[in-house]
Amino acid sequence: MPLRPHKVTRLKDVAERAGVSTATVSRVLNDHGPASEEARSRVLRAVQDLDYHPNWLARSLRGRRTNTIGLVLPDIENPFFTSLVKGVEQAASAQGWNVIFCNTDEDIRREEALVRTLIDRKIDGLILCPTAGPHDYMAPYMERRLPVVTVNRALRDFPLPAVTSDNLQGAYEATRHLLAKGMRRLALILGTPNLSTTEDRLAGCRRAAQEFGLAPEDLLLTVGHARTAQGFQAAQDCLDMSPRPQAIFAFNNLMAEAALMAIHRRRIRCPADIALIGFDDFRSAAALTPPLTVVEQNPAGIGTRAVKELTRIIATGEATQALHLIPTRLIIRASCGCTAPAA
Amino acid sequence: MPLRPHKVTRLKDVAERAGVSTATVSRVLNDHGPASEEARSRVLRAVQDLDYHPNWLARSLRGRRTNTIGLVLPDIENPFFTSLVKGVEQAASAQGWNVIFCNTDEDIRREEALVRTLIDRKIDGLILCPTAGPHDYMAPYMERRLPVVTVNRALRDFPLPAVTSDNLQGAYEATRHLLAKGMRRLALILGTPNLSTTEDRLAGCRRAAQEFGLAPEDLLLTVGHARTAQGFQAAQDCLDMSPRPQAIFAFNNLMAEAALMAIHRRRIRCPADIALIGFDDFRSAAALTPPLTVVEQNPAGIGTRAVKELTRIIATGEATQALHLIPTRLIIRASCGCTAPAA
DNA sequence: GGTCCAGGTGTAAAGGATTACATAAAGCAC
DNA sequence: GTGCTTTATGTAATCCTTTACACCTGGACC
């Protein structure tokens, strides 16, 4: 028995059953152009009877519009991006848009291939979180004026609109919080170099340091590359410094968790011996011992905002180079040495 | 300036440039049917020169094949499903398939709407994790012989192939582990009722209990509905029992974490006063205090296996009702009262 | 009664690929 | 030279909708 992958009821069948032409059926269904009450009701009736559903492929081919946007992210397993996906999905489906999602695994070549595939599939627009590396491949698409919005990370090579957290402000507030408690030896575990997120966060730390009269080089820098293993290593490097830093500020969720594990492993007390703050909240942050103080981001908000901006570009045809900053919030739990507010 | 959402180079343009017919171009490009070396090279050259990329919509419309599978899951924010998505994506793209992913939020009506949309979009097959509730809406699709594979949860109403964890065996081993340590008062925090996962896991617990001479009713049951808030409540109920259970077995990751928080909140010591085991490992499980003993599942493996099965069904046209069990593994950390093996 | 307009409808041409079928040329055996 | 097969190619139909255009009818108006 062969599978019948595609439906067989066609617009033509509806037309025949209703005793009208295909044009009339189409006009009724799309509410586009005139149609008598008589014809309208007969068409609707026929659609019901036959359980007709339009062929999306034919419709898109003819209409040059797929109502689909592509979403290309580095790592879906990072809960930050997971929530971003969800935000995008909800905002998109609320407006009748579909989303095709892809994973680059932080591989620029894979990113290029995925974007290519999505464009071949005639997406109407693209939401992209660019991987580190040169984005020359984007040039032809830019000329074609493909609607693109970048999220989380801004791309310097091309003038594209970007929706990101207010990384500078978030890092500034976290750093200021530690400095205000009198700490002066602060160690930072940086994310992937040359990414706008890493640089903006570092700039925020530096601004706070300056306000408290520290020189830029007073901040102790290690590089964790945003991944658990390297974050763990970087945290160990911090703990090996002498004198030991009074606080560690890890630039993402994975590294903050890794840092806490490194601290536990050494049997150093947190926050008594060393304070810890992470960038980006995550589900388990409050369940850890001690509960983690973090800079909360709003990934779903970034997603919905990106959809909003993208659909605007698609509708109006005018792209701006605007940078949309989504606010962050410092969530004070116990790991920074404060007692958490009543839970 | 209007946006040009679609590319303009057509097969016809390639044909003209190469000085051959469209049929020849198509034959060369798809390696389907004969073509002289002369024609072949000229076509390939023209494709290069014009940077031609076939229109996927037209190709799919004509070919009655989209090389796309739909993936419908309850909750992408649960890391279990996140990994499952990743597994599906990798397996699919390795075989040249695309994936459209959707979220039901455990809402059966939304599930129905999403499946409808995917079918309208002419997916070649569907991977579905069914939400609790009656699946009558599936009947017409079954008649149409749409290739479907369910994952994680089996659907009883319809004879569909399913790929799930070996839930019974996993729960059996975890329970046996606790019983073997001499514990007898075991509290279970169950997931959503009427789901095959919940029932299979419960069956596993019962089998172990029976082997150790316990009656089924000796197992202390609470219902957490698989969510954090209700899991927390259920854990509190467990802690309120008197005498207090010697161990809690939470039927998913969220509820295990919630249970640990409830234990901490009461200042009860884990594992000294009460042991804890969770079903499903998650990123932070090892970072918690104490590190959580869990039944590890293999969500990515479930995903790849589902893709394999689905593509087989699409290719051969023959669907079976087979149940594919993916093994689980008990990861012993500290929360069950054992000292974790050297990390 | 003739003109104009509006509303309603149908015919046929896109949209861009694949492919059944027809045709032509070439190779080979007799 | 004839007939048959094989290879290469082109023409046109097909997939299913949307929509430009032409047409027709009937009413309003002069």
XYZ file of C-alpha atoms (C1' of nucleotides) in Angstrom:
746
model
C 0.000 0.000 0.000
C 1.586 3.228 -1.080
C 1.639 6.254 1.175
C -0.187 9.269 -0.049
C 1.943 12.043 1.326
C -0.094 14.861 -0.171
C -3.736 15.646 0.048
C -5.775 15.178 -3.068
C -8.647 17.617 -2.750
C -7.819 20.554 -4.936
C -9.251 23.986 -5.400
C -10.609 22.737 -8.671
C -12.610 20.038 -6.892
C -14.185 22.653 -4.682
C -15.006 24.757 -7.726
C -16.695 21.850 -9.468
C -18.687 20.880 -6.434
C -19.819 24.451 -5.877
C -20.541 24.930 -9.556
C -18.299 27.967 -9.912
C -14.901 28.707 -11.376
C -11.603 28.323 -9.530
C -11.188 32.078 -9.565
C -14.371 32.525 -7.586
C -13.346 29.944 -5.039
C -10.025 31.651 -4.561
C -11.687 35.027 -4.221
C -14.061 33.750 -1.592
C -11.375 31.951 0.365
C -9.010 34.879 0.410
C -11.733 37.476 0.787
C -10.182 39.228 -2.114
C -12.372 40.645 -4.818
C -16.152 40.557 -5.153
C -18.381 37.531 -4.714
C -22.141 37.150 -4.428
C -23.655 35.806 -1.270
C -24.951 32.897 -3.272
C -21.529 31.931 -4.576
C -19.863 32.549 -1.242
C -22.109 30.204 0.687
C -21.888 27.469 -1.907
C -18.119 27.635 -1.915
C -17.917 27.564 1.852
C -20.268 24.629 1.859
C -18.164 22.745 -0.648
C -15.022 23.466 1.334
C -16.692 21.986 4.390
C -17.998 18.956 2.559
C -14.692 18.123 0.970
C -12.577 19.132 3.950
C -10.476 21.211 1.607
C -7.180 22.697 2.736
C -5.213 24.875 0.327
C -1.886 23.633 -0.901
C 0.607 25.826 0.848
C 3.350 25.148 -1.658
C 1.318 26.284 -4.624
C 0.060 29.288 -2.763
C 3.543 30.354 -1.728
C 4.969 29.742 -5.148
C 2.377 31.881 -6.797
C 2.191 34.539 -4.112
C 5.969 34.914 -3.700
C 5.418 34.889 0.014
C 5.850 32.014 2.434
C 4.954 33.655 5.723
C 7.936 31.898 7.141
C 10.932 33.262 8.958
C 14.205 31.518 9.569
C 15.817 31.436 12.992
C 19.495 30.567 13.182
C 21.083 30.150 16.605
C 24.407 28.816 17.872
C 23.251 26.383 20.524
C 19.728 25.386 21.340
C 20.884 23.469 24.401
C 21.805 26.693 26.145
C 18.606 27.631 27.996
C 19.114 31.245 27.044
C 18.590 30.382 23.416
C 15.850 27.938 24.226
C 13.826 30.736 25.745
C 14.686 32.959 22.840
C 13.296 30.346 20.473
C 10.134 30.215 22.483
C 9.751 33.984 22.411
C 10.228 34.029 18.668
C 7.798 31.193 18.150
C 5.066 32.739 20.224
C 5.377 36.177 18.699
C 5.543 34.736 15.208
C 2.599 32.389 15.481
C 0.515 35.148 17.050
C 0.907 36.978 13.761
C 0.379 33.918 11.610
C 4.039 33.419 10.804
C 5.831 30.113 10.784
C 9.351 29.605 12.016
C 12.058 27.286 10.756
C 14.743 26.897 13.348
C 18.364 25.810 12.851
C 21.435 25.224 14.983
C 24.935 26.318 13.955
C 26.878 24.782 16.845
C 29.024 27.926 16.720
C 30.388 26.851 13.360
C 30.527 29.662 10.843
C 30.590 27.323 7.863
C 27.542 25.544 9.098
C 25.899 28.898 9.669
C 26.540 29.848 6.082
C 25.127 26.578 4.789
C 22.024 26.908 6.927
C 21.327 30.441 5.824
C 21.742 29.299 2.249
C 19.236 26.495 2.764
C 16.736 28.787 4.397
C 16.956 31.265 1.571
C 16.527 28.525 -0.979
C 13.411 27.630 0.911
C 12.180 31.152 0.336
C 11.897 32.424 3.859
C 10.576 35.967 3.980
C 13.073 37.049 6.612
C 15.833 35.879 8.907
C 16.619 36.177 12.594
C 20.268 35.386 13.159
C 22.535 35.101 16.142
C 25.875 35.306 14.342
C 28.682 32.984 15.274
C 32.136 34.459 15.799
C 34.055 34.887 12.564
C 33.979 36.882 9.330
C 30.583 37.139 7.727
C 31.617 37.845 4.144
C 29.096 35.332 2.942
C 26.352 37.741 3.939
C 27.324 40.313 1.321
C 25.242 38.937 -1.570
C 22.197 38.627 0.637
C 22.594 42.183 1.767
C 22.582 43.312 -1.846
C 19.415 41.368 -2.394
C 18.043 43.215 0.581
C 16.976 40.146 2.469
C 15.248 41.233 5.674
C 17.550 40.271 8.538
C 17.594 41.026 12.242
C 20.442 39.856 14.442
C 19.827 38.857 18.032
C 21.955 38.696 21.143
C 25.119 39.570 19.256
C 25.637 42.519 16.976
C 27.494 42.085 13.716
C 30.087 44.740 13.044
C 30.786 43.925 9.402
C 27.306 44.793 8.236
C 24.831 47.493 9.151
C 22.045 45.280 10.427
C 19.469 45.952 13.086
C 20.259 44.107 16.304
C 18.245 43.160 19.374
C 20.420 42.420 22.388
C 20.438 42.607 26.143
C 21.748 45.802 27.604
C 24.979 43.984 28.326
C 26.960 47.021 29.320
C 24.405 48.206 31.839
C 23.880 44.709 33.243
C 27.576 44.096 33.801
C 27.950 47.624 35.164
C 25.299 47.062 37.814
C 26.662 43.690 38.865
C 30.173 45.051 39.195
C 29.001 48.112 41.050
C 27.117 45.865 43.453
C 30.315 44.016 44.345
C 32.371 47.177 44.591
C 29.758 48.827 46.772
C 30.154 45.979 49.232
C 33.766 47.018 49.564
C 35.347 44.349 47.411
C 38.236 45.456 45.244
C 39.875 42.291 43.904
C 37.417 41.231 41.224
C 38.061 38.390 38.788
C 36.148 38.189 35.526
C 35.610 35.035 33.498
C 35.110 36.321 29.988
C 33.124 34.678 27.237
C 34.225 34.080 23.666
C 36.619 36.837 22.535
C 35.615 39.286 19.805
C 31.929 38.808 20.440
C 29.981 41.978 21.064
C 28.410 40.451 24.171
C 31.775 39.774 25.770
C 33.119 43.199 24.897
C 30.043 45.094 26.025
C 29.992 43.290 29.341
C 33.663 43.971 29.890
C 33.068 47.634 29.108
C 30.337 47.693 31.753
C 32.702 46.237 34.338
C 35.332 48.801 33.434
C 32.963 51.674 33.753
C 31.981 50.562 37.258
C 35.620 50.015 38.186
C 36.496 53.487 37.016
C 33.685 55.004 39.051
C 35.152 53.382 42.122
C 38.597 54.670 41.358
C 40.090 51.430 40.061
C 42.376 51.310 37.068
C 41.267 49.091 34.162
C 44.114 46.658 34.867
C 42.906 46.133 38.427
C 40.228 43.837 37.022
C 41.586 40.298 36.889
C 40.738 38.767 33.538
C 40.462 35.114 32.579
C 38.883 33.671 29.463
C 36.295 30.916 29.673
C 35.069 30.925 26.070
C 31.519 30.610 27.308
C 31.729 26.858 27.766
C 31.524 24.736 30.887
C 34.914 23.018 30.649
C 36.874 26.162 29.907
C 34.851 28.090 32.464
C 35.813 25.527 35.067
C 39.470 25.900 34.134
C 39.241 29.684 34.218
C 37.625 29.526 37.649
C 40.475 27.374 38.915
C 42.910 29.944 37.567
C 41.047 32.593 39.528
C 41.215 30.558 42.704
C 44.944 30.026 42.194
C 45.658 33.754 42.117
C 47.295 35.136 45.205
C 45.995 36.970 46.921
C 42.764 35.262 45.993
C 40.082 37.465 44.400
C 37.228 38.493 46.647
C 34.680 37.846 43.935
C 34.251 36.126 40.588
C 31.962 37.478 37.886
C 31.313 34.836 35.232
C 30.064 36.132 31.895
C 27.477 33.461 31.266
C 25.307 30.838 32.923
C 27.388 27.750 32.111
C 30.568 29.324 33.389
C 28.948 30.593 36.584
C 27.802 27.093 37.371
C 31.215 25.701 36.526
C 32.821 28.300 38.782
C 30.620 27.243 41.666
C 31.639 23.644 41.134
C 35.299 24.644 41.137
C 34.762 26.527 44.396
C 33.030 23.554 45.990
C 35.705 21.201 44.750
C 38.353 23.255 46.559
C 36.212 23.361 49.669
C 36.263 27.136 49.598
C 33.179 28.681 51.103
C 30.900 30.768 48.961
C 30.057 33.547 49.668
C 32.055 33.694 52.906
C 35.461 33.259 51.270
C 34.592 34.326 47.763
C 31.541 35.907 46.164
C 30.132 34.818 42.824
C 27.881 36.489 40.274
C 26.799 35.087 36.933
C 25.482 36.711 33.797
C 22.152 35.214 32.713
C 19.685 33.549 35.025
C 18.794 29.893 34.568
C 16.350 27.472 36.017
C 18.617 25.874 38.575
C 20.360 29.057 39.682
C 18.065 29.400 42.677
C 18.392 25.724 43.599
C 22.158 25.744 43.896
C 23.967 26.131 47.194
C 24.299 29.016 47.648
C 21.560 30.337 45.353
C 23.287 32.275 42.616
C 23.161 36.036 42.246
C 22.810 36.739 38.557
C 22.189 39.386 35.949
C 18.861 38.280 34.569
C 18.329 38.645 30.852
C 15.061 38.478 28.985
C 15.655 36.083 26.122
C 11.989 35.668 25.282
C 11.686 39.446 25.188
C 14.598 39.612 22.785
C 12.859 37.051 20.608
C 9.534 38.826 20.484
C 11.192 42.147 19.847
C 13.196 40.661 16.998
C 10.050 39.281 15.402
C 8.372 42.639 15.745
C 11.268 44.414 14.110
C 11.605 41.820 11.365
C 7.952 41.857 10.408
C 8.103 45.623 10.298
C 11.001 45.469 7.874
C 9.242 42.898 5.736
C 6.064 44.963 5.645
C 7.569 48.370 5.023
C 10.688 47.350 3.164
C 12.779 49.788 5.117
C 15.558 48.368 7.231
C 17.310 50.502 9.784
C 20.570 49.863 11.521
C 18.974 50.396 14.897
C 20.254 48.719 18.034
C 17.457 47.609 20.326
C 18.529 47.130 23.917
C 16.482 44.891 26.182
C 16.936 45.744 29.855
C 18.556 43.366 32.319
C 17.968 43.067 36.038
C 20.267 42.145 38.879
C 18.736 39.310 40.898
C 20.343 39.280 44.293
C 20.413 35.856 45.886
C 23.031 34.602 48.300
C 26.187 33.939 46.323
C 27.261 37.578 46.297
C 27.253 37.693 50.067
C 23.924 39.395 50.513
C 21.134 37.551 52.205
C 18.527 36.934 49.590
C 15.266 38.832 50.035
C 12.493 36.632 51.433
C 11.685 33.984 48.820
C 13.061 50.600 -2.635
C 11.094 47.381 -2.612
C 12.491 44.233 -1.104
C 13.035 41.374 -3.441
C 12.191 38.454 -1.240
C 12.692 35.835 -3.907
C 15.603 35.102 -6.130
C 15.188 35.814 -9.798
C 17.498 33.409 -11.584
C 15.355 30.626 -12.948
C 16.036 27.272 -14.475
C 15.007 28.810 -17.752
C 17.766 31.404 -17.500
C 20.315 28.680 -17.012
C 18.925 26.827 -20.016
C 19.160 29.891 -22.212
C 22.674 30.691 -21.123
C 23.800 27.110 -21.683
C 21.966 26.935 -24.981
C 19.944 23.878 -24.034
C 16.370 23.160 -22.990
C 15.046 23.314 -19.466
C 14.611 19.567 -19.518
C 18.293 19.055 -20.085
C 19.226 21.402 -17.285
C 16.942 19.584 -14.921
C 18.341 16.247 -15.977
C 21.891 17.391 -15.412
C 21.151 18.946 -12.063
C 19.292 15.962 -10.719
C 21.533 13.416 -12.379
C 18.421 11.855 -13.747
C 18.327 10.704 -17.305
C 21.011 10.894 -19.980
C 23.089 13.945 -20.878
C 26.136 14.422 -23.050
C 29.390 15.560 -21.517
C 29.163 18.658 -23.658
C 25.748 19.625 -22.348
C 26.595 18.698 -18.819
C 29.612 20.955 -18.585
C 27.856 23.877 -20.240
C 24.965 23.606 -17.818
C 27.239 23.388 -14.807
C 29.132 26.375 -16.086
C 25.964 28.398 -16.513
C 24.809 27.442 -13.015
C 28.096 28.740 -11.655
C 28.025 31.935 -13.671
C 24.490 32.811 -12.706
C 24.764 31.536 -9.123
C 21.619 29.578 -9.712
C 19.775 27.942 -6.852
C 16.647 25.916 -7.567
C 13.351 27.190 -6.261
C 12.491 24.809 -3.502
C 8.790 25.607 -3.613
C 8.450 24.768 -7.275
C 10.495 21.650 -6.905
C 8.441 20.418 -3.969
C 5.160 21.271 -5.624
C 6.032 19.338 -8.710
C 7.851 16.503 -6.986
C 5.202 15.951 -4.278
C 8.022 15.708 -1.804
C 9.329 18.384 0.545
C 12.082 16.497 2.328
C 10.768 18.063 5.463
C 9.622 16.457 8.669
C 7.545 18.058 11.381
C 8.503 17.805 15.035
C 5.826 18.547 17.609
C 6.809 18.653 21.270
C 5.104 19.770 24.478
C 7.748 22.048 25.951
C 11.011 23.093 24.390
C 12.137 24.729 27.625
C 12.461 21.349 29.277
C 16.076 20.372 28.585
C 14.991 16.829 27.886
C 13.089 17.989 24.834
C 15.771 20.455 23.902
C 18.227 17.609 23.538
C 15.652 15.578 21.696
C 15.263 18.419 19.200
C 18.979 18.491 18.723
C 19.137 14.772 18.115
C 16.367 14.978 15.558
C 17.969 17.929 13.830
C 21.355 16.306 13.528
C 20.048 12.997 12.292
C 17.727 14.696 9.851
C 20.216 17.105 8.357
C 22.747 14.306 7.998
C 20.281 12.711 5.600
C 19.365 15.954 3.859
C 16.073 16.387 5.626
C 14.771 19.613 7.040
C 12.873 19.919 10.292
C 10.066 22.237 11.249
C 9.681 22.322 14.977
C 6.614 23.358 17.007
C 5.642 23.675 20.660
C 2.271 22.568 22.010
C 2.656 23.824 25.590
C 0.858 20.626 26.625
C -2.317 21.912 25.017
C -4.113 19.281 22.970
C -6.007 21.847 20.929
C -2.825 23.618 20.054
C -1.287 20.285 19.166
C -4.103 19.600 16.759
C -3.761 23.004 15.132
C -0.018 22.615 14.751
C -0.286 19.183 13.179
C -2.864 20.600 10.790
C -0.537 23.435 9.813
C 2.365 21.096 9.264
C 0.316 18.852 7.053
C -0.918 21.792 5.060
C 2.701 22.622 4.563
C 3.167 19.196 3.065
C 5.625 17.669 5.466
C 6.613 14.176 4.436
C 6.370 12.813 7.946
C 5.754 13.704 11.560
C 7.508 13.099 14.849
C 5.099 13.722 17.679
C 5.262 13.707 21.439
C 1.564 13.539 22.183
C 0.063 15.678 24.887
C -2.284 14.062 27.371
C -5.839 13.848 26.102
C -7.921 12.119 23.435
C -6.355 12.079 20.016
C -9.459 11.644 17.893
C -8.226 14.310 15.558
C -5.564 11.902 14.370
C -8.034 9.512 12.795
C -8.271 11.182 9.364
C -4.503 11.410 9.118
C -4.182 7.763 9.940
C -6.517 6.937 7.091
C -4.389 9.028 4.798
C -1.465 6.968 6.030
C 0.636 9.935 7.049
C 3.991 8.641 8.285
C 4.084 9.299 12.029
C 6.403 8.261 14.824
C 5.669 9.170 18.416
C 8.462 9.916 20.846
C 8.807 9.764 24.595
C 5.190 8.937 25.115
C 3.232 6.169 23.454
C -0.267 6.800 22.192
C -2.738 4.124 23.117
C -5.594 5.175 20.864
C -3.690 4.506 17.668
C -1.280 1.816 16.569
C 1.728 4.021 15.930
C 5.403 3.232 16.260
C 6.895 4.800 19.376
C 10.425 5.571 20.491
C 10.704 6.001 24.254
C 13.089 5.539 27.112
C 12.937 2.190 28.810
C 10.972 3.860 31.571
C 10.010 0.704 33.342
C 13.537 -0.605 33.544
C 14.927 2.795 34.569
C 12.474 3.226 37.406
C 12.959 -0.381 38.396
C 16.703 0.044 38.777
C 16.414 3.275 40.728
C 13.894 1.778 43.120
C 15.895 -1.366 43.535
C 18.936 0.729 44.351
C 17.102 2.399 47.226
C 15.586 -0.832 48.471
C 18.945 -2.557 48.331
C 20.299 0.079 50.683
C 17.716 -1.132 53.148
C 15.179 1.658 52.761
C 11.554 0.635 52.871
C 9.511 3.817 53.152
C 9.702 5.175 49.603
C 7.735 8.201 48.390
C 7.130 8.690 44.686
C 6.327 12.024 43.055
C 4.438 11.025 39.944
C 4.238 12.950 36.700
C 1.124 13.788 34.730
C -1.484 11.052 35.171
C -2.526 8.874 32.243
C 0.710 9.408 30.413
C 2.530 6.268 29.387
C 5.758 7.598 30.885
C 4.212 8.037 34.311
C 2.553 4.662 34.212
C 5.572 2.780 32.969
C 7.779 4.317 35.612
C 5.289 3.477 38.309
C 5.160 -0.074 37.029
C 8.933 -0.257 37.320
C 8.805 0.897 40.928
C 6.142 -1.667 41.705
C 8.097 -4.475 40.192
C 11.113 -3.623 42.343
C 8.910 -3.252 45.410
C 7.418 -6.658 44.780
C 10.817 -8.240 44.429
C 11.710 -6.900 47.845
C 8.516 -8.249 49.348
C 6.651 -4.956 49.571
C 2.975 -4.685 48.757
C 2.044 -2.205 46.018
C 0.354 0.054 48.546
C 3.560 0.337 50.551
C 4.797 2.813 47.981
C 3.774 6.317 49.053
C 2.312 8.131 46.064
C 2.001 11.864 45.449
C 1.267 13.595 42.163
C 3.460 16.405 40.897
C 2.088 16.697 37.361
C 5.639 17.042 36.067
C 5.859 20.741 36.854
C 8.070 22.625 39.294
C 5.361 24.228 41.402
C 3.305 21.093 41.816
C 6.430 19.047 42.314
C 7.422 21.350 45.145
C 4.015 20.935 46.732
C 4.145 17.178 46.349
C 7.593 17.121 47.951
C 6.260 19.066 50.915
C 3.467 16.537 51.229
C 6.076 13.804 51.323
C 8.024 15.579 54.030
C 4.854 16.024 56.055
C 4.168 12.305 56.162
C 4.840 10.650 59.432
C 6.892 8.730 59.780
C 8.841 10.587 57.139
C 9.812 8.589 54.054
C 13.410 7.488 53.861
C 13.649 8.440 50.190
C 11.887 10.416 47.500
C 11.876 9.366 43.882
C 10.752 12.235 41.641
C 9.547 11.232 38.189
C 11.202 14.038 36.268
C 13.992 16.581 36.360
C 11.954 19.645 37.328
C 10.278 17.882 40.212
C 13.543 16.422 41.509
C 15.025 19.873 41.664
C 11.897 21.224 43.318
C 12.034 18.412 45.854
C 15.597 19.295 46.739
C 14.576 22.904 47.287
C 11.741 21.784 49.530
C 14.170 19.667 51.518
C 16.608 22.569 51.886
C 13.812 24.914 52.835
C 12.889 22.657 55.735
C 16.523 22.367 56.762
C 16.321 18.607 56.416
C 19.619 17.028 55.481
C 19.954 15.186 52.208
C 20.988 12.411 51.973
C 21.520 11.940 55.722
C 17.869 12.411 56.678
C 16.251 11.632 53.346
C 17.551 10.295 50.062
C 16.517 11.677 46.679
C 16.568 10.297 43.171
C 15.306 12.007 40.027
C 14.268 10.661 36.667
C 16.175 12.334 33.826
C 19.578 13.899 34.166
C 20.061 17.625 33.522
C 22.950 20.003 33.272
C 22.866 21.305 36.828
C 22.151 17.984 38.520
C 25.825 17.478 39.308
C 26.268 21.048 40.525
C 23.559 20.877 43.160
C 24.265 20.180 46.819
C 24.219 17.272 47.127
C 24.818 16.226 43.524
C 21.706 14.450 42.372
C 21.459 10.750 41.706
C 19.349 10.339 38.592
C 18.093 7.931 35.994
C 19.801 9.241 32.901
C 17.829 9.182 29.687
C 19.157 9.604 26.177
C 16.919 12.185 24.558
C 19.204 12.790 21.597
C 19.286 9.055 21.021
C 15.497 8.974 21.055
C 15.515 11.742 18.474
C 17.941 10.080 16.113
C 16.180 6.779 16.423
C 12.844 8.417 15.649
C 14.276 10.008 12.522
C 15.708 6.686 11.429
C 12.384 4.952 11.903
C 10.418 7.739 10.239
C 12.614 7.896 7.167
C 12.332 4.149 6.875
C 8.563 4.388 6.903
C 8.594 7.175 4.339
C 10.920 5.240 2.074
C 9.283 1.847 2.283
C 5.733 2.908 2.946
C 5.312 0.257 5.576
C 4.559 1.422 9.082
C 4.807 -0.948 11.988
C 3.446 -0.573 15.440
C 6.814 -1.321 16.961
C 7.893 0.057 20.302
C 11.524 1.090 20.357
C 13.034 1.250 23.822
C 16.097 3.385 24.420
C 18.073 2.233 27.470
C 18.477 4.361 30.563
C 21.317 4.398 33.058
C 21.370 5.001 36.793
C 23.910 7.728 37.585
C 24.859 7.439 41.209
C 25.908 10.718 42.755
C 25.484 11.705 46.367
C 21.794 12.414 46.915
C 20.874 8.758 47.281
C 23.278 8.351 50.181
C 26.082 6.713 48.261
C 29.360 8.507 47.928
C 29.729 9.400 44.311
C 32.453 7.565 42.412
C 35.538 9.750 41.885
C 34.564 12.639 39.618
C -33.143 54.093 -25.527
C -28.254 54.736 -24.911
C -24.147 55.324 -21.616
C -21.770 54.493 -17.832
C -20.604 52.087 -13.797
C -20.479 48.488 -10.591
C -20.632 43.934 -9.222
C -20.046 39.244 -10.354
C -17.927 35.722 -12.991
C -14.917 32.911 -16.040
C -10.671 32.103 -18.923
C -6.131 31.787 -19.067
C -1.611 33.172 -17.778
C 1.593 33.247 -14.486
C 4.840 31.142 -10.723
C 9.373 27.532 -11.452
C 10.459 23.161 -11.486
C 10.064 17.829 -13.158
C 9.046 14.404 -16.544
C 6.161 11.626 -20.123
C 6.463 11.544 -24.654
C 8.100 12.490 -29.194
C 11.797 13.056 -32.144
C 16.394 12.948 -34.045
C 20.810 11.174 -34.609
C 23.983 7.654 -34.323
C 25.541 2.912 -34.002
C 25.122 -1.748 -35.283
C 23.724 -6.150 -37.527
C 21.961 -8.165 -41.458
C 20.138 0.160 -47.645
C 16.839 -1.314 -43.977
C 15.457 -1.973 -39.377
C 16.380 -1.903 -34.618
C 18.327 -0.112 -30.453
C 20.493 3.382 -27.795
C 21.531 8.003 -26.520
C 20.568 12.865 -26.441
C 17.458 16.416 -26.659
C 13.303 19.308 -26.937
C 8.169 20.186 -26.358
C 4.616 20.449 -23.564
C 1.878 18.793 -19.715
C 1.775 18.794 -14.867
C 1.832 20.200 -9.810
C -2.056 23.900 -7.493
C -3.014 28.638 -6.683
C -3.631 33.470 -7.542
C -4.905 37.171 -10.413
C -4.930 40.188 -14.755
C -8.132 40.712 -18.008
C -12.276 40.244 -20.525
C -16.952 39.700 -20.397
C -21.748 39.993 -19.013
C -25.659 41.650 -16.499
C -28.488 45.064 -14.455
C -29.381 49.496 -12.514
C -28.873 54.622 -12.471
C -28.886 58.502 -15.064
C -29.476 61.709 -18.928
